[in-house]
């Protein structure tokens, strides 16, 4: 049996790229584990520029989206990172065993710092806080995208270093392994870049059918299809990638055949996609409406999640402090 930890930035409403790339997997992972911890990592969000009121709104919207998408507080622990102070406590402890060179070698740090005139310390130590997030709960598996594999390796390195210094005979922290779940990466509606809110090329998970159609109708397709009679290549079309995510196999086969033979125009193809998306999104929208009708529900769920997370986190810190000579 495994213990899962995963975090998501409080970026407001989920879009379908986040949903298919991460959260749909989380929903499946709630079953058959010892424990699953899903965390809205609001402390990590402080390393970018933000307005406090905006962060407050985005945190709440993310929690609503996660619950609407199918996270079940009876089967997982959902909480805000900042509600469990042990994350920053353990991060400080790990700072004391993490060499600067290891942090400076991280690809994400190098990419980010190359674009900044002045680099905040939090950008450098971001993966130390990630290590604390994971190890605080003794997570054995961490669902990650390929871009996070290096940070997870650093978490293992930090666990090894801390164990070597303070728990040499019987290692206290295990080494969490990546869970490379089948991730469906969706390009944005422009077909140019990954779906991302900052690029304005997303479809929100909670958007209405009409709003989605407004966005789908002009979305980029196979550029070879200038006229309806032009034959297309579904494999290079982003709309077909969305069919792969939302449409059942027989529909996907029909789409591919009708694209190759030019039996369908792209608008017909998009109408079929919009119908497939409704099958998945209607129940999610319904749950979001139910959650919205219960004003204290989200706050209560998050408070309960934080309480459960703190219970585990406090025990971890007790063990850590004892081994480090910080208790009498
Ligand atoms: S018919 Fe569908 S799959 Fe083919 S190019 Fe148009 S939108 Fe893309």
Short mmCIF file of C-alpha atoms and ligand atoms in Angstrom, two decimals:
data_model
loop_
_atom_site.label_atom_id
_atom_site.label_comp_id
_atom_site.label_asym_id
_atom_site.label_seq_id
_atom_site.Cartn_x
_atom_site.Cartn_y
_atom_site.Cartn_z
CA UNK A 1 0.00 0.00 0.00
CA UNK A 2 1.20 3.50 -0.66
CA UNK A 3 0.86 6.98 0.73
CA UNK A 4 0.36 9.69 -1.83
CA UNK A 5 1.14 13.40 -1.59
CA UNK A 6 0.57 15.92 -4.32
CA UNK A 7 0.22 19.68 -4.45
CA UNK A 8 -1.29 22.20 -6.80
CA UNK A 9 -0.77 25.95 -7.05
CA UNK A 10 -3.79 28.09 -6.12
CA UNK A 11 -4.31 29.38 -9.64
CA UNK A 12 -8.09 29.84 -9.32
CA UNK A 13 -10.54 27.75 -11.32
CA UNK A 14 -9.06 24.59 -12.84
CA UNK A 15 -8.88 24.44 -16.61
CA UNK A 16 -9.29 21.22 -18.56
CA UNK A 17 -5.51 20.95 -19.01
CA UNK A 18 -4.99 20.85 -15.21
CA UNK A 19 -7.88 18.47 -14.85
CA UNK A 20 -6.70 15.93 -17.41
CA UNK A 21 -3.00 16.36 -16.57
CA UNK A 22 -3.26 15.96 -12.81
CA UNK A 23 -6.57 16.15 -10.99
CA UNK A 24 -8.42 13.39 -12.88
CA UNK A 25 -5.56 11.09 -11.80
CA UNK A 26 -5.86 12.30 -8.21
CA UNK A 27 -9.54 11.38 -8.22
CA UNK A 28 -8.63 7.82 -9.29
CA UNK A 29 -5.82 7.65 -6.70
CA UNK A 30 -8.16 8.18 -3.77
CA UNK A 31 -9.01 4.50 -3.95
CA UNK A 32 -6.96 1.69 -2.44
CA UNK A 33 -4.21 3.68 -0.69
CA UNK A 34 -3.12 3.95 2.91
CA UNK A 35 -3.51 7.70 2.69
CA UNK A 36 -3.79 10.42 0.08
CA UNK A 37 -2.87 14.03 0.82
CA UNK A 38 -3.79 16.72 -1.67
CA UNK A 39 -2.57 20.18 -0.85
CA UNK A 40 -3.26 23.62 -2.30
CA UNK A 41 0.30 24.92 -2.05
CA UNK A 42 -0.39 28.55 -1.22
CA UNK A 43 3.04 29.06 0.40
CA UNK A 44 4.74 28.06 -2.84
CA UNK A 45 2.59 30.66 -4.61
CA UNK A 46 4.28 33.44 -2.59
CA UNK A 47 7.45 33.17 -4.68
CA UNK A 48 5.67 34.97 -7.56
CA UNK A 49 4.13 38.45 -7.55
CA UNK A 50 0.53 38.51 -6.32
CA UNK A 51 -2.17 40.58 -4.65
CA UNK A 52 -3.34 39.22 -1.26
CA UNK A 53 -7.06 39.58 -2.11
CA UNK A 54 -6.46 37.82 -5.41
CA UNK A 55 -4.60 34.95 -3.72
CA UNK A 56 -7.44 34.54 -1.23
CA UNK A 57 -9.94 34.23 -4.11
CA UNK A 58 -7.74 31.86 -6.12
CA UNK A 59 -7.20 29.54 -3.15
CA UNK A 60 -10.93 29.28 -2.60
CA UNK A 61 -11.71 28.75 -6.28
CA UNK A 62 -9.09 26.03 -6.54
CA UNK A 63 -10.59 24.21 -3.55
CA UNK A 64 -14.07 24.43 -5.10
CA UNK A 65 -12.73 23.12 -8.42
CA UNK A 66 -10.94 20.19 -6.77
CA UNK A 67 -14.03 19.13 -4.85
CA UNK A 68 -16.24 19.57 -7.91
CA UNK A 69 -13.77 17.50 -9.96
CA UNK A 70 -14.30 14.59 -7.59
CA UNK A 71 -11.92 14.80 -4.63
CA UNK A 72 -13.85 13.29 -1.77
CA UNK A 73 -13.01 14.55 1.74
CA UNK A 74 -14.08 11.16 3.09
CA UNK A 75 -11.37 9.43 1.08
CA UNK A 76 -8.54 11.98 0.93
CA UNK A 77 -7.07 14.78 3.03
CA UNK A 78 -7.46 18.11 1.25
CA UNK A 79 -5.96 21.21 2.84
CA UNK A 80 -4.19 24.53 2.40
CA UNK A 81 -0.43 24.27 2.90
CA UNK A 82 -0.36 27.44 5.05
CA UNK A 83 -2.82 25.86 7.50
CA UNK A 84 -0.14 23.34 8.53
CA UNK A 85 2.85 25.33 9.88
CA UNK A 86 4.98 22.17 10.09
CA UNK A 87 5.63 22.50 6.33
CA UNK A 88 7.79 25.58 6.90
CA UNK A 89 9.25 24.14 10.12
CA UNK A 90 10.52 21.06 8.33
CA UNK A 91 11.65 23.13 5.35
CA UNK A 92 13.94 25.09 7.69
CA UNK A 93 15.32 21.85 9.12
CA UNK A 94 16.00 20.60 5.59
CA UNK A 95 17.65 23.92 4.66
CA UNK A 96 20.27 23.04 7.23
CA UNK A 97 21.27 19.83 5.43
CA UNK A 98 20.88 20.95 1.81
CA UNK A 99 23.99 22.22 0.02
CA UNK A 100 23.56 25.44 -1.93
CA UNK A 101 25.07 23.82 -5.02
CA UNK A 102 22.27 21.23 -5.17
CA UNK A 103 19.68 24.01 -5.31
CA UNK A 104 21.58 26.05 -7.87
CA UNK A 105 21.77 23.00 -10.13
CA UNK A 106 17.98 22.63 -10.37
CA UNK A 107 16.83 23.25 -13.93
CA UNK A 108 13.70 25.14 -12.89
CA UNK A 109 15.77 27.48 -10.72
CA UNK A 110 18.21 28.10 -13.55
CA UNK A 111 15.36 28.83 -15.98
CA UNK A 112 13.53 31.13 -13.60
CA UNK A 113 16.56 32.98 -12.29
CA UNK A 114 17.84 33.60 -15.83
CA UNK A 115 14.66 35.59 -16.49
CA UNK A 116 14.78 37.63 -13.26
CA UNK A 117 16.84 40.67 -12.46
CA UNK A 118 16.69 40.01 -8.74
CA UNK A 119 16.12 36.44 -7.55
CA UNK A 120 14.21 35.87 -4.32
CA UNK A 121 15.64 33.32 -1.91
CA UNK A 122 12.26 31.55 -1.98
CA UNK A 123 12.75 30.75 -5.67
CA UNK A 124 16.01 29.01 -4.79
CA UNK A 125 14.69 27.12 -1.77
CA UNK A 126 11.35 26.21 -3.37
CA UNK A 127 12.34 22.52 -3.78
CA UNK A 128 13.34 22.34 -0.09
CA UNK A 129 9.78 23.28 0.84
CA UNK A 130 8.59 20.66 -1.65
CA UNK A 131 10.74 18.06 0.10
CA UNK A 132 9.15 19.07 3.40
CA UNK A 133 5.65 18.85 1.89
CA UNK A 134 6.28 15.27 0.82
CA UNK A 135 8.36 13.91 3.70
CA UNK A 136 6.17 15.41 6.41
CA UNK A 137 3.56 12.78 5.50
CA UNK A 138 6.03 10.00 4.68
CA UNK A 139 4.60 9.86 1.18
CA UNK A 140 5.88 6.85 -0.72
CA UNK A 141 4.60 7.91 -4.13
CA UNK A 142 4.33 11.38 -5.60
CA UNK A 143 2.41 11.95 -8.82
CA UNK A 144 4.64 14.23 -10.86
CA UNK A 145 5.06 15.50 -14.37
CA UNK A 146 8.44 14.98 -16.00
CA UNK A 147 9.40 18.59 -15.18
CA UNK A 148 9.20 17.76 -11.46
CA UNK A 149 11.26 14.57 -11.48
CA UNK A 150 14.47 16.45 -10.67
CA UNK A 151 12.88 18.11 -7.64
CA UNK A 152 11.68 14.74 -6.39
CA UNK A 153 15.20 13.34 -6.75
CA UNK A 154 16.36 16.26 -4.61
CA UNK A 155 13.72 15.32 -2.00
CA UNK A 156 15.24 11.84 -1.88
CA UNK A 157 18.72 13.33 -1.56
CA UNK A 158 17.56 15.54 1.31
CA UNK A 159 15.96 12.51 3.03
CA UNK A 160 19.25 10.59 2.64
CA UNK A 161 21.33 13.46 4.00
CA UNK A 162 19.05 14.03 7.00
CA UNK A 163 18.93 10.29 7.74
CA UNK A 164 22.73 10.01 7.46
CA UNK A 165 23.16 12.82 9.99
CA UNK A 166 20.36 12.09 12.46
CA UNK A 167 19.00 8.57 11.88
CA UNK A 168 21.95 6.62 10.55
CA UNK A 169 21.09 3.29 12.19
CA UNK A 170 17.44 3.24 11.33
CA UNK A 171 16.53 5.72 8.55
CA UNK A 172 13.51 7.77 9.55
CA UNK A 173 12.53 9.23 6.20
CA UNK A 174 11.82 6.92 3.29
CA UNK A 175 12.66 7.84 -0.29
CA UNK A 176 9.51 8.85 -2.17
CA UNK A 177 9.22 7.54 -5.69
CA UNK A 178 7.66 9.30 -8.66
CA UNK A 179 4.31 8.12 -9.87
CA UNK A 180 4.44 8.89 -13.55
CA UNK A 181 0.76 8.57 -14.27
CA UNK A 182 -0.46 8.65 -17.87
CA UNK A 183 -0.55 12.39 -18.34
CA UNK A 184 -2.49 13.86 -21.20
CA UNK A 185 -0.80 17.12 -22.06
CA UNK A 186 -3.19 19.42 -23.85
CA UNK A 187 -2.07 22.24 -26.04
CA UNK A 188 -4.01 25.48 -25.67
CA UNK A 189 -6.77 26.52 -28.05
CA UNK A 190 -4.20 28.41 -30.11
CA UNK A 191 -2.47 25.07 -30.78
CA UNK A 192 0.86 26.83 -30.10
CA UNK A 193 1.67 26.34 -26.43
CA UNK A 194 0.64 24.25 -23.44
CA UNK A 195 -2.76 25.20 -22.04
CA UNK A 196 -2.06 27.96 -19.55
CA UNK A 197 -4.17 30.66 -17.92
CA UNK A 198 -1.47 33.28 -18.40
CA UNK A 199 -1.62 32.68 -22.18
CA UNK A 200 -5.43 32.96 -22.29
CA UNK A 201 -5.72 29.72 -24.29
CA UNK A 202 -7.67 27.60 -21.79
CA UNK A 203 -11.13 26.14 -21.31
CA UNK A 204 -12.23 26.38 -17.68
CA UNK A 205 -13.51 23.23 -16.06
CA UNK A 206 -16.57 25.08 -14.78
CA UNK A 207 -17.37 27.10 -17.90
CA UNK A 208 -20.85 26.76 -19.43
CA UNK A 209 -21.57 24.90 -22.66
CA UNK A 210 -22.04 28.26 -24.42
CA UNK A 211 -18.75 29.67 -23.11
CA UNK A 212 -16.92 26.51 -24.20
CA UNK A 213 -18.41 26.64 -27.69
CA UNK A 214 -17.40 30.31 -28.05
CA UNK A 215 -13.80 29.15 -27.49
CA UNK A 216 -13.91 25.89 -29.42
CA UNK A 217 -15.45 27.32 -32.59
CA UNK A 218 -12.41 29.45 -33.60
CA UNK A 219 -9.81 27.06 -32.07
CA UNK A 220 -6.81 26.03 -34.15
CA UNK A 221 -7.07 22.79 -36.18
CA UNK A 222 -4.90 21.07 -38.79
CA UNK A 223 -3.71 24.05 -40.88
CA UNK A 224 -3.87 21.87 -44.04
CA UNK A 225 -7.67 22.01 -43.84
CA UNK A 226 -8.27 25.39 -45.46
CA UNK A 227 -11.49 24.26 -47.15
CA UNK A 228 -14.02 21.66 -46.04
CA UNK A 229 -12.95 19.43 -48.95
CA UNK A 230 -9.30 19.39 -47.78
CA UNK A 231 -8.34 16.11 -46.16
CA UNK A 232 -6.86 16.37 -42.68
CA UNK A 233 -4.41 14.55 -40.41
CA UNK A 234 -6.05 14.09 -37.00
CA UNK A 235 -2.78 13.21 -35.26
CA UNK A 236 -1.47 16.75 -35.72
CA UNK A 237 -4.72 18.45 -34.72
CA UNK A 238 -5.24 19.71 -31.17
CA UNK A 239 -9.00 19.18 -31.44
CA UNK A 240 -8.33 15.50 -32.06
CA UNK A 241 -6.09 15.47 -28.95
CA UNK A 242 -9.11 16.73 -27.02
CA UNK A 243 -11.27 14.00 -28.55
CA UNK A 244 -8.70 11.51 -27.25
CA UNK A 245 -9.26 12.92 -23.78
CA UNK A 246 -13.06 13.27 -23.86
CA UNK A 247 -14.63 11.09 -26.58
CA UNK A 248 -15.14 7.32 -26.33
CA UNK A 249 -13.15 5.07 -28.67
CA UNK A 250 -15.86 4.56 -31.33
CA UNK A 251 -16.33 8.33 -31.61
CA UNK A 252 -12.57 8.85 -31.88
CA UNK A 253 -12.41 6.35 -34.74
CA UNK A 254 -15.29 8.11 -36.50
CA UNK A 255 -13.57 11.49 -36.03
CA UNK A 256 -10.28 10.21 -37.45
CA UNK A 257 -11.95 8.58 -40.48
CA UNK A 258 -14.12 11.60 -41.26
CA UNK A 259 -11.16 13.95 -40.92
CA UNK A 260 -8.94 11.92 -43.23
CA UNK A 261 -11.70 11.60 -45.87
CA UNK A 262 -12.93 15.18 -45.44
CA UNK A 263 -16.42 13.80 -44.80
CA UNK A 264 -16.71 16.23 -41.86
CA UNK A 265 -15.74 19.85 -41.67
CA UNK A 266 -13.91 21.05 -38.58
CA UNK A 267 -17.04 22.73 -37.18
CA UNK A 268 -18.93 19.41 -37.23
CA UNK A 269 -15.96 17.75 -35.58
CA UNK A 270 -15.90 20.42 -32.86
CA UNK A 271 -19.64 20.03 -32.25
CA UNK A 272 -19.08 16.33 -31.61
CA UNK A 273 -16.23 17.22 -29.23
CA UNK A 274 -18.42 19.75 -27.40
CA UNK A 275 -21.03 17.01 -26.87
CA UNK A 276 -18.39 14.58 -25.53
CA UNK A 277 -17.06 17.24 -23.18
CA UNK A 278 -20.53 17.80 -21.79
CA UNK A 279 -20.69 14.15 -20.72
CA UNK A 280 -17.66 14.72 -18.47
CA UNK A 281 -18.25 18.33 -17.44
CA UNK A 282 -21.97 18.39 -16.60
CA UNK A 283 -21.55 16.35 -13.38
CA UNK A 284 -18.57 18.52 -12.39
CA UNK A 285 -20.56 21.72 -12.94
CA UNK A 286 -23.46 20.22 -10.98
CA UNK A 287 -21.19 19.44 -8.02
CA UNK A 288 -19.74 22.98 -8.17
CA UNK A 289 -23.27 24.43 -8.03
CA UNK A 290 -24.11 22.21 -5.04
CA UNK A 291 -20.93 23.33 -3.29
CA UNK A 292 -21.72 26.97 -4.08
CA UNK A 293 -25.13 26.57 -2.44
CA UNK A 294 -23.48 25.56 0.85
CA UNK A 295 -21.43 28.63 1.88
CA UNK A 296 -19.46 27.02 4.71
CA UNK A 297 -18.88 23.64 3.05
CA UNK A 298 -15.48 24.42 1.51
CA UNK A 299 -14.18 26.13 4.65
CA UNK A 300 -15.32 23.20 6.79
CA UNK A 301 -13.73 20.60 4.47
CA UNK A 302 -10.43 22.49 4.37
CA UNK A 303 -10.41 23.01 8.15
CA UNK A 304 -11.03 19.31 8.74
CA UNK A 305 -8.34 18.39 6.20
CA UNK A 306 -5.84 20.72 7.89
CA UNK A 307 -6.65 19.21 11.29
CA UNK A 308 -5.96 15.69 10.01
CA UNK A 309 -2.80 16.80 8.17
CA UNK A 310 -1.51 18.60 11.29
CA UNK A 311 -1.95 15.47 13.40
CA UNK A 312 0.44 13.54 11.14
CA UNK A 313 2.73 16.54 10.68
CA UNK A 314 3.05 17.16 14.44
CA UNK A 315 4.11 13.56 15.02
CA UNK A 316 6.73 13.83 12.26
CA UNK A 317 8.14 17.00 13.79
CA UNK A 318 8.18 15.42 17.25
CA UNK A 319 10.28 12.57 15.89
CA UNK A 320 12.53 14.95 13.96
CA UNK A 321 13.13 17.27 16.92
CA UNK A 322 13.85 14.32 19.20
CA UNK A 323 16.52 12.96 16.82
CA UNK A 324 18.05 16.42 16.36
CA UNK A 325 18.46 17.20 20.08
CA UNK A 326 15.69 19.79 20.11
CA UNK A 327 13.70 18.22 22.95
CA UNK A 328 14.64 17.70 26.61
S1 LIG B 1 -11.86 17.44 -38.72
FE1 LIG B 1 -11.47 17.47 -36.53
S2 LIG B 1 -9.56 16.37 -36.27
FE2 LIG B 1 -9.72 16.92 -38.42
S3 LIG B 1 -8.59 18.85 -38.58
FE3 LIG B 1 -10.74 19.35 -38.29
S4 LIG B 1 -10.96 19.62 -36.11
FE4 LIG B 1 -9.05 18.54 -36.46
#
